[in-house]
Amino acid sequence: MASTLFASMLLASCLIGPTPTSANTIQMDIARDPAAQAAQLQNRSLLKRRLRARAEDTITAELGNDMSQGLYFANVSVGTPPQNLQVQIDTGSSDMWVPASTASVCRTSASEGGGCDGGSFNYKASSTFVDVEQGAFNISYVDDTSATGDYFQDAFSIGGASVKSFQMGLALEGNIGIGIMGLGYNNSVANVHTGNGSVYANLPNALVDQGLIKTEAYSLWLNDLQSSTGSILFGGIDTTKYSGNLTSIGVYAGRRTKEVTSFTVAFTSLSATSKSGTDMLTPSNFAAAAILDSGTTITLLPDSLAQLVNEELGATYYGRLGATIVPCALANNDGTLDFGFAGPGGPIIRVGVSDLILPLTLTNGQRPKYSNGQDACQLGVEAAGDLPILLGDTFLRSAYVVYDMVNNRIALAQTKFNVTESKVIPFASSGAPIPSASSAPNEAQVTQTATASGIPHVVQTATATGDGAAATYNSSPTGLNAASGFASTSTPSGKKNAAGRGPEPFAWSRVFISAIGLALVGVGGGVFTLM
């Protein structure tokens, strides 16, 4: 379109007339039209401004994958002059906050359970620091970590974009050694629950209010487990980062409040696929409320469903470790767990089993082993128990996710790993639909119940087929066809993983799991209540 427009303007800048010279030739007399030339230059200037405006409608920030702590972080700066910090990204909470340099957790060494490796904020050194509400910041997470302090305003920047007088939490006390960038709905900021009850403009709101992006939306690309970086794109999507179709689904409101307070979607099927077959692990009328939460390292499933996954993969939960254990050799398996959303025809995200195998570390720096000599790792899927169903990083790495907070929509597509190119499409305006996305065709079949806390249910029975293969639902472990395909993974020594029967017990006297290993359970998102 741009090249055609340019060619048309170029022709308009000239007055052309034919002058006959002979029977076989035509001479063209060309004279420049000053008015047309001026219009052409003006149009070029407008075109440049439009292209520049498109580039300025989005913000891209690189995310670091900190495997040792099981989190993704963004590099930001706070204050004047700017102080550089690393903060964990968290779609499950809503406050952006930073640890104060005076907080005891930052003044305690790592060997004593403290330390702020991502940096801390010296508010006394910032000339633009304004304390707006003392003692009002008080936030807790599902893993029993917390932070308390003040709300303040100061200069903030991310991805080259600067936000003036941005409101954040200042953690004067707490037991979390890294700041958190909450990206959820602003009606769930901690101030609503534990402060004066007022809502303020959190990061997605502030980026729109200050004209940096057009709408409160962003896209998350975590890349694969081994990649050191991913990215977050505010205000647009990147079509090079996913394959297939980008499909949007609805976000559920709380039953009592009727407000959308978290990224809760209808999780409607789960199947397991290996070279020996595909098993549908959920019945055709299955539906559960699940929160897409980048602040949770692992994925928490309904207890019965997690047990089926364990049966498929040969995993065993060890209460003494507080973790589900599998042979590390399972990372060589090319099977998948296939997550479906919003009913039949909705998006399916295939999570490679290899991306679910997380390292465990002993206090001496070595990996724990089974009594048969195999290395032991942590499975990135566990039973939720009393917690909500949380689809954390072990799921999100396989999904390209667009969070649209104005229209209360989530768009999902299968991610592409290790992509280096980029093709960004900004949202056209505030409240515009997600670019390049189509709605799930049968999501109307999945509705929210009035009797349970936001739990969706299927109102019309349909055949859930997972990845489209002829999978049969069978909740009995003895009927799991795919299990033998997961069991065929060989260790370097040629020993087989006994999937379906559970691994051999540990030589417990040698197992002392370090804090780093257990930290893979991860920092949870904000206060999760489906009200």
Short mmCIF file of C-alpha atoms in Angstrom, two decimals:
data_model
loop_
_atom_site.label_atom_id
_atom_site.label_comp_id
_atom_site.label_asym_id
_atom_site.label_seq_id
_atom_site.Cartn_x
_atom_site.Cartn_y
_atom_site.Cartn_z
CA MET A 1 0.00 0.00 0.00
CA ALA A 2 2.76 2.48 0.91
CA SER A 3 4.75 1.83 -2.29
CA THR A 4 1.62 2.28 -4.46
CA LEU A 5 0.79 5.54 -2.70
CA PHE A 6 4.32 6.79 -3.21
CA ALA A 7 4.25 5.99 -6.94
CA SER A 8 0.96 7.88 -7.32
CA MET A 9 2.36 10.94 -5.54
CA LEU A 10 5.48 10.82 -7.72
CA LEU A 11 3.41 10.95 -10.90
CA ALA A 12 1.29 13.76 -9.48
CA SER A 13 4.38 15.92 -9.03
CA CYS A 14 4.92 16.18 -12.77
CA LEU A 15 2.97 17.67 -15.69
CA ILE A 16 3.38 15.32 -18.63
CA GLY A 17 2.42 15.96 -22.21
CA PRO A 18 3.25 14.07 -25.43
CA THR A 19 5.03 15.81 -28.28
CA PRO A 20 4.99 13.97 -31.64
CA THR A 21 8.45 13.73 -33.24
CA SER A 22 8.19 10.98 -35.86
CA ALA A 23 6.11 8.00 -36.78
CA ASN A 24 8.17 5.71 -34.53
CA THR A 25 8.97 7.93 -31.52
CA ILE A 26 7.15 10.05 -28.93
CA GLN A 27 8.85 12.82 -26.97
CA MET A 28 7.49 13.59 -23.49
CA ASP A 29 7.84 17.16 -22.25
CA ILE A 30 8.03 17.11 -18.45
CA ALA A 31 7.59 20.15 -16.20
CA ARG A 32 7.55 20.03 -12.39
CA ASP A 33 4.35 21.24 -10.68
CA PRO A 34 5.38 23.15 -7.50
CA ALA A 35 1.96 22.68 -5.89
CA ALA A 36 2.01 18.93 -6.46
CA GLN A 37 5.58 18.75 -5.16
CA ALA A 38 4.61 20.55 -1.96
CA ALA A 39 1.65 18.18 -1.49
CA GLN A 40 3.95 15.20 -2.04
CA LEU A 41 6.42 16.40 0.60
CA GLN A 42 3.57 17.01 3.01
CA ASN A 43 2.21 13.52 2.40
CA ARG A 44 5.66 12.01 2.95
CA SER A 45 5.90 13.87 6.24
CA LEU A 46 2.47 12.61 7.29
CA LEU A 47 3.45 9.06 6.32
CA LYS A 48 6.61 9.28 8.43
CA ARG A 49 4.63 10.57 11.37
CA ARG A 50 2.12 7.73 11.00
CA LEU A 51 4.92 5.14 10.91
CA ARG A 52 6.59 6.76 13.90
CA ALA A 53 3.28 6.84 15.77
CA ARG A 54 2.78 3.11 15.09
CA ALA A 55 6.20 2.37 16.55
CA GLU A 56 5.40 4.48 19.60
CA ASP A 57 2.07 2.73 20.21
CA THR A 58 3.79 -0.32 21.71
CA ILE A 59 6.49 -0.98 24.29
CA THR A 60 8.66 -4.09 24.23
CA ALA A 61 10.61 -5.18 27.29
CA GLU A 62 12.96 -8.15 27.43
CA LEU A 63 12.32 -10.65 30.20
CA GLY A 64 15.05 -12.63 31.93
CA ASN A 65 14.50 -16.27 32.87
CA ASP A 66 15.95 -16.82 36.33
CA MET A 67 15.96 -20.60 36.57
CA SER A 68 17.56 -20.57 40.02
CA GLN A 69 14.54 -18.80 41.52
CA GLY A 70 11.88 -20.02 39.10
CA LEU A 71 10.77 -16.59 37.89
CA TYR A 72 10.83 -14.16 34.97
CA PHE A 73 12.04 -10.62 35.58
CA ALA A 74 12.03 -7.29 33.76
CA ASN A 75 14.70 -4.60 34.01
CA VAL A 76 13.19 -1.31 35.13
CA SER A 77 14.38 1.95 36.65
CA VAL A 78 12.81 3.99 39.43
CA GLY A 79 13.52 7.50 40.69
CA THR A 80 15.62 10.51 39.69
CA PRO A 81 18.42 9.86 38.95
CA PRO A 82 17.20 6.43 37.81
CA GLN A 83 18.01 3.41 39.96
CA ASN A 84 18.12 0.13 38.02
CA LEU A 85 16.15 -2.79 39.43
CA GLN A 86 14.94 -6.23 38.40
CA VAL A 87 11.31 -7.06 39.18
CA GLN A 88 9.36 -10.28 38.74
CA ILE A 89 6.48 -10.08 36.27
CA ASP A 90 3.20 -11.29 37.72
CA THR A 91 -0.09 -11.42 35.84
CA GLY A 92 -1.73 -12.76 39.00
CA SER A 93 -1.41 -9.57 41.06
CA SER A 94 -1.87 -5.88 40.34
CA ASP A 95 0.64 -3.78 42.31
CA MET A 96 4.05 -2.74 41.10
CA TRP A 97 6.31 -2.57 44.15
CA VAL A 98 10.01 -2.47 44.99
CA PRO A 99 11.97 -3.38 48.13
CA ALA A 100 13.41 -0.45 50.05
CA SER A 101 17.16 -0.48 50.58
CA THR A 102 16.44 -0.16 54.31
CA ALA A 103 14.26 -3.32 54.41
CA SER A 104 15.67 -6.02 56.64
CA VAL A 105 15.38 -8.63 53.87
CA CYS A 106 17.79 -6.56 51.75
CA ARG A 107 20.22 -6.05 54.61
CA THR A 108 20.36 -9.77 55.41
CA SER A 109 22.81 -11.97 53.56
CA ALA A 110 21.66 -14.70 51.21
CA SER A 111 23.16 -17.33 53.49
CA GLU A 112 20.79 -16.11 56.21
CA GLY A 113 17.75 -16.36 53.94
CA GLY A 114 17.78 -12.75 52.73
CA GLY A 115 19.36 -10.61 50.08
CA CYS A 116 17.88 -8.51 47.27
CA ASP A 117 19.77 -9.72 44.21
CA GLY A 118 17.49 -7.74 41.90
CA GLY A 119 18.43 -4.51 43.62
CA SER A 120 16.63 -2.29 46.10
CA PHE A 121 15.34 1.29 46.00
CA ASN A 122 16.97 4.09 47.97
CA TYR A 123 14.05 6.47 48.12
CA LYS A 124 16.08 9.12 49.94
CA ALA A 125 18.34 9.42 46.87
CA SER A 126 15.46 10.24 44.47
CA SER A 127 14.62 13.93 43.97
CA THR A 128 11.19 13.04 42.54
CA PHE A 129 10.08 10.67 45.31
CA VAL A 130 6.68 11.50 46.85
CA ASP A 131 5.28 9.40 49.71
CA VAL A 132 1.53 9.43 49.04
CA GLU A 133 0.23 7.10 51.77
CA GLN A 134 2.29 5.86 54.67
CA GLY A 135 1.63 2.34 55.94
CA ALA A 136 -1.01 1.68 53.27
CA PHE A 137 0.87 -0.90 51.20
CA ASN A 138 0.19 -4.43 52.46
CA ILE A 139 0.21 -7.41 50.12
CA SER A 140 0.23 -11.18 50.62
CA TYR A 141 0.66 -14.04 48.16
CA VAL A 142 -0.56 -17.62 48.07
CA ASP A 143 2.82 -19.00 49.15
CA ASP A 144 2.58 -17.06 52.46
CA THR A 145 5.11 -14.42 51.44
CA SER A 146 4.25 -10.77 52.01
CA ALA A 147 5.45 -7.17 51.89
CA THR A 148 4.33 -4.04 53.76
CA GLY A 149 5.17 -0.36 53.59
CA ASP A 150 4.04 2.84 51.87
CA TYR A 151 2.56 3.85 48.55
CA PHE A 152 4.69 6.37 46.69
CA GLN A 153 4.95 8.11 43.32
CA ASP A 154 8.12 8.53 41.31
CA ALA A 155 9.60 8.34 37.84
CA PHE A 156 9.48 4.85 36.32
CA SER A 157 10.76 3.39 33.07
CA ILE A 158 10.53 0.06 31.25
CA GLY A 159 11.50 -0.90 27.72
CA GLY A 160 12.69 2.64 26.98
CA ALA A 161 9.35 4.20 27.94
CA SER A 162 9.12 6.61 30.88
CA VAL A 163 6.13 7.08 33.17
CA LYS A 164 5.94 10.21 35.29
CA SER A 165 4.65 10.19 38.87
CA PHE A 166 3.82 6.50 38.73
CA GLN A 167 2.30 5.01 41.89
CA MET A 168 4.04 1.99 43.38
CA GLY A 169 4.43 0.15 46.64
CA LEU A 170 7.56 0.60 48.74
CA ALA A 171 8.25 -2.55 50.76
CA LEU A 172 9.81 -1.36 54.00
CA GLU A 173 9.41 -4.83 55.48
CA GLY A 174 8.65 -8.31 54.18
CA ASN A 175 10.20 -11.63 53.26
CA ILE A 176 10.46 -11.26 49.46
CA GLY A 177 13.86 -10.27 48.11
CA ILE A 178 12.76 -9.06 44.67
CA GLY A 179 10.23 -6.46 43.58
CA ILE A 180 7.11 -7.55 41.73
CA MET A 181 5.48 -5.94 38.70
CA GLY A 182 1.80 -6.81 39.03
CA LEU A 183 0.00 -6.67 35.69
CA GLY A 184 -3.53 -7.62 36.73
CA TYR A 185 -6.70 -5.57 36.96
CA ASN A 186 -6.39 -2.41 39.03
CA ASN A 187 -9.53 -3.29 41.02
CA SER A 188 -7.36 -5.95 42.68
CA VAL A 189 -4.54 -3.71 43.91
CA ALA A 190 -3.68 -4.40 47.53
CA ASN A 191 -5.06 -1.02 48.57
CA VAL A 192 -8.58 -2.25 47.78
CA HIS A 193 -8.31 -5.13 50.24
CA THR A 194 -5.93 -3.91 52.93
CA GLY A 195 -5.66 -0.12 52.52
CA ASN A 196 -8.22 2.65 52.23
CA GLY A 197 -10.19 0.77 49.57
CA SER A 198 -9.37 3.11 46.69
CA VAL A 199 -8.25 2.06 43.21
CA TYR A 200 -5.26 3.71 41.55
CA ALA A 201 -3.78 3.54 38.05
CA ASN A 202 -1.45 0.55 37.96
CA LEU A 203 1.06 -0.02 35.16
CA PRO A 204 -1.27 -0.93 32.25
CA ASN A 205 -3.52 2.03 33.16
CA ALA A 206 -0.62 4.45 33.53
CA LEU A 207 0.87 3.51 30.14
CA VAL A 208 -2.46 4.40 28.51
CA ASP A 209 -3.05 7.53 30.59
CA GLN A 210 0.32 8.94 29.56
CA GLY A 211 -0.17 8.14 25.87
CA LEU A 212 2.48 5.42 25.63
CA ILE A 213 0.08 2.71 24.40
CA LYS A 214 -3.49 2.95 23.13
CA THR A 215 -5.26 0.36 25.24
CA GLU A 216 -4.77 -1.66 28.40
CA ALA A 217 -3.45 -4.84 26.81
CA TYR A 218 -0.18 -6.72 26.51
CA SER A 219 1.27 -9.91 25.05
CA LEU A 220 3.48 -12.38 26.89
CA TRP A 221 6.12 -14.59 25.26
CA LEU A 222 8.22 -16.54 27.76
CA ASN A 223 10.14 -18.68 25.25
CA ASP A 224 11.26 -22.19 26.17
CA LEU A 225 12.63 -23.54 29.44
CA GLN A 226 16.27 -23.36 28.36
CA SER A 227 16.06 -19.82 26.89
CA SER A 228 17.53 -17.06 29.00
CA THR A 229 15.09 -14.41 27.74
CA GLY A 230 11.50 -13.87 26.64
CA SER A 231 9.55 -10.64 26.16
CA ILE A 232 6.46 -8.67 27.10
CA LEU A 233 4.83 -6.37 24.54
CA PHE A 234 2.53 -3.65 25.82
CA GLY A 235 -0.15 -2.37 23.44
CA GLY A 236 0.16 -4.90 20.64
CA ILE A 237 0.87 -8.41 19.40
CA ASP A 238 3.86 -9.91 17.59
CA THR A 239 2.74 -12.26 14.81
CA THR A 240 6.17 -13.91 14.53
CA LYS A 241 5.99 -15.32 18.05
CA TYR A 242 3.21 -17.87 17.52
CA SER A 243 1.99 -20.47 15.04
CA GLY A 244 -1.51 -21.24 13.86
CA ASN A 245 -4.50 -19.12 14.83
CA LEU A 246 -4.71 -16.62 17.67
CA THR A 247 -8.03 -17.42 19.37
CA SER A 248 -9.68 -15.21 21.96
CA ILE A 249 -11.74 -16.45 24.90
CA GLY A 250 -13.66 -14.72 27.64
CA VAL A 251 -12.36 -13.80 31.10
CA TYR A 252 -14.72 -14.66 33.95
CA ALA A 253 -16.17 -12.26 36.50
CA GLY A 254 -16.49 -13.09 40.16
CA ARG A 255 -19.83 -14.55 41.20
CA ARG A 256 -20.57 -12.16 44.03
CA THR A 257 -18.89 -8.95 42.87
CA LYS A 258 -19.79 -9.40 39.18
CA GLU A 259 -16.41 -7.81 38.46
CA VAL A 260 -13.48 -9.25 36.57
CA THR A 261 -10.62 -9.25 39.06
CA SER A 262 -8.22 -11.89 37.68
CA PHE A 263 -7.35 -13.57 34.39
CA THR A 264 -9.71 -16.49 34.97
CA VAL A 265 -10.65 -18.55 31.91
CA ALA A 266 -12.59 -21.73 31.20
CA PHE A 267 -10.20 -24.70 31.13
CA THR A 268 -12.24 -27.42 29.39
CA SER A 269 -10.03 -30.35 28.43
CA LEU A 270 -6.71 -32.06 29.05
CA SER A 271 -5.21 -34.91 27.07
CA ALA A 272 -1.86 -36.68 27.08
CA THR A 273 -0.12 -37.71 23.87
CA SER A 274 2.91 -39.94 23.45
CA LYS A 275 4.14 -42.20 20.67
CA SER A 276 1.95 -44.98 22.07
CA GLY A 277 -1.31 -43.06 21.87
CA THR A 278 -3.49 -40.22 23.12
CA ASP A 279 -5.57 -40.29 26.32
CA MET A 280 -8.36 -37.85 27.09
CA LEU A 281 -7.99 -37.20 30.80
CA THR A 282 -11.19 -35.15 31.16
CA PRO A 283 -14.83 -36.01 30.39
CA SER A 284 -16.69 -34.18 27.63
CA ASN A 285 -18.55 -31.94 30.10
CA PHE A 286 -15.43 -30.93 32.05
CA ALA A 287 -14.91 -27.23 32.79
CA ALA A 288 -12.93 -25.51 35.51
CA ALA A 289 -11.96 -21.94 36.33
CA ALA A 290 -8.21 -21.52 35.79
CA ILE A 291 -6.05 -18.44 36.34
CA LEU A 292 -3.25 -17.63 33.88
CA ASP A 293 -0.53 -16.57 36.31
CA SER A 294 3.05 -15.77 35.30
CA GLY A 295 3.94 -15.30 38.97
CA THR A 296 3.53 -19.00 39.70
CA THR A 297 6.40 -21.21 38.58
CA ILE A 298 4.49 -24.48 38.26
CA THR A 299 0.97 -25.43 37.14
CA LEU A 300 -1.64 -26.46 39.70
CA LEU A 301 -4.41 -28.77 38.48
CA PRO A 302 -7.51 -30.26 40.16
CA ASP A 303 -6.31 -33.03 42.43
CA SER A 304 -7.90 -35.90 40.48
CA LEU A 305 -6.53 -34.57 37.21
CA ALA A 306 -3.05 -34.12 38.64
CA GLN A 307 -3.15 -37.74 39.79
CA LEU A 308 -3.93 -38.89 36.23
CA VAL A 309 -1.01 -36.84 34.94
CA ASN A 310 1.21 -38.55 37.52
CA GLU A 311 -0.02 -41.94 36.35
CA GLU A 312 0.73 -41.06 32.75
CA LEU A 313 4.22 -39.74 33.42
CA GLY A 314 5.29 -42.09 36.18
CA ALA A 315 5.52 -39.26 38.71
CA THR A 316 5.18 -39.49 42.48
CA TYR A 317 4.42 -36.78 45.01
CA TYR A 318 6.79 -36.81 47.99
CA GLY A 319 5.42 -34.95 50.99
CA ARG A 320 8.86 -34.78 52.62
CA LEU A 321 10.00 -32.67 49.67
CA GLY A 322 6.72 -30.90 48.99
CA ALA A 323 7.20 -31.69 45.29
CA THR A 324 6.24 -34.18 42.60
CA ILE A 325 9.27 -36.15 41.42
CA VAL A 326 10.08 -37.73 38.05
CA PRO A 327 13.25 -39.15 36.51
CA CYS A 328 15.18 -36.34 34.81
CA ALA A 329 15.43 -38.55 31.72
CA LEU A 330 11.79 -37.73 31.02
CA ALA A 331 13.09 -34.42 29.64
CA ASN A 332 14.13 -36.43 26.55
CA ASN A 333 10.55 -37.46 25.81
CA ASP A 334 8.72 -35.72 22.96
CA GLY A 335 5.20 -36.33 24.32
CA THR A 336 2.80 -33.54 25.25
CA LEU A 337 0.03 -32.54 27.63
CA ASP A 338 -2.65 -30.77 25.59
CA PHE A 339 -4.69 -28.07 27.37
CA GLY A 340 -8.03 -27.02 25.84
CA PHE A 341 -10.07 -23.90 26.57
CA ALA A 342 -13.56 -22.50 26.00
CA GLY A 343 -15.18 -25.72 24.82
CA PRO A 344 -15.01 -27.66 21.55
CA GLY A 345 -13.07 -25.83 18.85
CA GLY A 346 -11.40 -23.57 21.38
CA PRO A 347 -7.64 -23.07 21.51
CA ILE A 348 -5.44 -26.06 22.32
CA ILE A 349 -2.00 -25.45 23.81
CA ARG A 350 0.40 -28.40 23.60
CA VAL A 351 2.91 -28.39 26.43
CA GLY A 352 5.93 -30.56 25.79
CA VAL A 353 6.73 -32.91 28.65
CA SER A 354 10.34 -31.82 28.24
CA ASP A 355 9.30 -28.30 29.34
CA LEU A 356 7.75 -29.68 32.53
CA ILE A 357 10.93 -31.17 33.96
CA LEU A 358 12.55 -28.82 36.48
CA PRO A 359 15.86 -29.36 38.30
CA LEU A 360 16.18 -30.20 41.97
CA THR A 361 19.34 -29.32 43.85
CA LEU A 362 20.90 -30.76 46.99
CA THR A 363 22.53 -28.55 49.58
CA ASN A 364 25.90 -29.79 48.33
CA GLY A 365 25.06 -28.59 44.82
CA GLN A 366 24.43 -32.06 43.41
CA ARG A 367 21.20 -33.55 42.05
CA PRO A 368 19.29 -36.07 44.15
CA LYS A 369 19.14 -39.60 42.79
CA TYR A 370 16.79 -42.55 43.01
CA SER A 371 18.12 -45.68 44.63
CA ASN A 372 18.58 -47.17 41.13
CA GLY A 373 20.97 -44.35 40.22
CA GLN A 374 18.66 -42.24 38.03
CA ASP A 375 18.72 -38.46 38.54
CA ALA A 376 15.54 -37.05 40.09
CA CYS A 377 13.82 -33.87 38.91
CA GLN A 378 10.67 -31.96 39.83
CA LEU A 379 7.56 -32.18 37.66
CA GLY A 380 6.13 -28.75 36.89
CA VAL A 381 2.55 -29.94 37.50
CA GLU A 382 1.03 -30.56 40.93
CA ALA A 383 -2.32 -30.94 42.65
CA ALA A 384 -3.91 -27.61 43.61
CA GLY A 385 -5.45 -28.83 46.84
CA ASP A 386 -7.14 -25.84 48.48
CA LEU A 387 -5.53 -23.37 46.07
CA PRO A 388 -7.08 -22.14 42.81
CA ILE A 389 -6.21 -23.84 39.53
CA LEU A 390 -3.17 -21.87 38.42
CA LEU A 391 -1.64 -22.22 34.97
CA GLY A 392 1.86 -20.95 35.72
CA ASP A 393 5.12 -20.67 33.83
CA THR A 394 5.33 -24.39 33.03
CA PHE A 395 2.16 -23.89 30.97
CA LEU A 396 2.70 -20.31 29.81
CA ARG A 397 6.04 -21.05 28.16
CA SER A 398 4.16 -23.04 25.51
CA ALA A 399 1.50 -20.38 24.92
CA TYR A 400 1.57 -16.97 23.29
CA VAL A 401 -0.89 -15.07 25.49
CA VAL A 402 -2.55 -11.70 24.86
CA TYR A 403 -4.20 -10.09 27.88
CA ASP A 404 -6.92 -7.59 26.87
CA MET A 405 -8.12 -5.86 30.03
CA VAL A 406 -10.60 -3.51 28.35
CA ASN A 407 -12.65 -6.18 26.59
CA ASN A 408 -11.95 -8.87 29.21
CA ARG A 409 -10.54 -11.26 26.64
CA ILE A 410 -7.54 -13.57 26.52
CA ALA A 411 -6.08 -14.69 23.19
CA LEU A 412 -4.05 -17.90 22.99
CA ALA A 413 -1.91 -19.51 20.33
CA GLN A 414 0.86 -22.09 20.26
CA THR A 415 4.13 -20.30 20.87
CA LYS A 416 7.16 -20.37 18.60
CA PHE A 417 10.38 -20.88 20.53
CA ASN A 418 13.63 -18.96 19.94
CA VAL A 419 12.28 -16.55 17.32
CA THR A 420 14.60 -13.63 16.56
CA GLU A 421 12.51 -11.61 14.09
CA SER A 422 9.55 -9.43 15.01
CA LYS A 423 6.38 -8.15 13.32
CA VAL A 424 4.39 -6.01 15.73
CA ILE A 425 0.76 -5.02 15.21
CA PRO A 426 -0.48 -2.37 17.67
CA PHE A 427 -4.03 -2.26 18.97
CA ALA A 428 -5.88 0.28 16.83
CA SER A 429 -7.47 2.18 19.69
CA SER A 430 -8.69 1.90 23.25
CA GLY A 431 -11.10 -1.02 23.41
CA ALA A 432 -10.23 -2.26 19.92
CA PRO A 433 -10.38 -6.05 19.49
CA ILE A 434 -7.21 -8.11 19.72
CA PRO A 435 -5.45 -7.84 16.34
CA SER A 436 -5.51 -10.98 14.15
CA ALA A 437 -7.59 -12.90 16.71
CA SER A 438 -10.86 -14.74 16.18
CA SER A 439 -13.26 -15.77 18.95
CA ALA A 440 -13.55 -19.38 20.07
CA PRO A 441 -16.53 -20.79 18.12
CA ASN A 442 -18.32 -22.60 20.96
CA GLU A 443 -17.44 -20.62 24.05
CA ALA A 444 -21.12 -19.78 24.53
CA GLN A 445 -21.55 -23.42 25.55
CA VAL A 446 -19.38 -22.73 28.60
CA THR A 447 -21.13 -20.50 31.10
CA GLN A 448 -20.52 -19.38 34.64
CA THR A 449 -22.54 -21.00 37.39
CA ALA A 450 -24.52 -18.99 39.87
CA THR A 451 -23.99 -21.47 42.68
CA ALA A 452 -20.22 -21.79 42.77
CA SER A 453 -17.53 -19.15 43.03
CA GLY A 454 -17.02 -18.29 39.40
CA ILE A 455 -16.70 -21.90 38.26
CA PRO A 456 -17.71 -22.38 34.62
CA HIS A 457 -19.69 -25.35 33.40
CA VAL A 458 -20.62 -26.80 30.03
CA VAL A 459 -24.30 -26.31 29.27
CA GLN A 460 -24.28 -28.47 26.16
CA THR A 461 -22.52 -31.81 26.07
CA ALA A 462 -19.96 -32.01 23.30
CA THR A 463 -17.19 -34.39 22.38
CA ALA A 464 -13.88 -33.14 23.72
CA THR A 465 -11.13 -34.53 21.54
CA GLY A 466 -8.05 -32.77 22.84
CA ASP A 467 -5.72 -32.42 19.89
CA GLY A 468 -8.26 -33.76 17.43
CA ALA A 469 -7.04 -37.35 17.64
CA ALA A 470 -9.44 -40.17 18.43
CA ALA A 471 -8.83 -39.96 22.16
CA THR A 472 -11.08 -41.78 24.57
CA TYR A 473 -11.84 -40.54 28.07
CA ASN A 474 -10.94 -43.14 30.67
CA SER A 475 -10.27 -42.04 34.23
CA SER A 476 -8.92 -45.45 35.19
CA PRO A 477 -5.11 -45.53 35.24
CA THR A 478 -5.21 -49.02 33.77
CA GLY A 479 -6.78 -47.60 30.61
CA LEU A 480 -4.05 -45.03 29.87
CA ASN A 481 -2.69 -45.83 26.43
CA ALA A 482 -0.11 -43.05 26.33
CA ALA A 483 1.63 -44.10 29.56
CA SER A 484 3.86 -46.68 27.90
CA GLY A 485 5.10 -44.03 25.45
CA PHE A 486 6.22 -41.87 28.34
CA ALA A 487 7.83 -44.90 29.98
CA SER A 488 10.06 -45.59 26.99
CA THR A 489 12.44 -42.72 27.66
CA SER A 490 15.95 -44.07 28.25
CA THR A 491 18.50 -42.66 30.63
CA PRO A 492 22.08 -42.25 29.44
CA SER A 493 22.86 -45.60 31.04
CA GLY A 494 20.06 -47.29 29.13
CA LYS A 495 17.79 -47.80 32.15
CA LYS A 496 14.10 -47.31 31.61
CA ASN A 497 11.80 -44.90 33.40
CA ALA A 498 9.02 -46.88 35.06
CA ALA A 499 6.21 -44.52 34.10
CA GLY A 500 2.73 -45.61 35.13
CA ARG A 501 4.06 -47.40 38.24
CA GLY A 502 5.82 -44.52 39.92
CA PRO A 503 9.58 -44.19 40.36
CA GLU A 504 11.60 -46.12 42.85
CA PRO A 505 11.94 -44.54 46.31
CA PHE A 506 14.76 -42.19 47.16
CA ALA A 507 17.71 -43.16 49.28
CA TRP A 508 16.29 -40.69 51.81
CA SER A 509 19.46 -40.38 53.88
CA ARG A 510 21.11 -38.60 50.95
CA VAL A 511 18.30 -36.16 50.17
CA PHE A 512 18.58 -32.64 51.57
CA ILE A 513 16.86 -30.28 49.17
CA SER A 514 18.19 -26.72 49.17
CA ALA A 515 16.03 -23.62 49.33
CA ILE A 516 16.76 -22.99 45.67
CA GLY A 517 15.29 -26.34 44.69
CA LEU A 518 12.12 -25.83 46.69
CA ALA A 519 11.83 -22.26 45.41
CA LEU A 520 10.66 -23.72 42.13
CA VAL A 521 7.24 -23.98 43.74
CA GLY A 522 7.37 -20.28 43.03
CA VAL A 523 5.96 -16.99 44.20
CA GLY A 524 2.23 -17.03 43.74
CA GLY A 525 0.15 -14.25 42.32
CA GLY A 526 -1.90 -11.80 44.32
CA VAL A 527 -4.81 -12.45 46.62
CA PHE A 528 -6.76 -15.05 44.60
CA THR A 529 -10.43 -15.06 45.49
CA LEU A 530 -13.15 -15.77 42.94
CA MET A 531 -15.67 -13.51 44.64
#
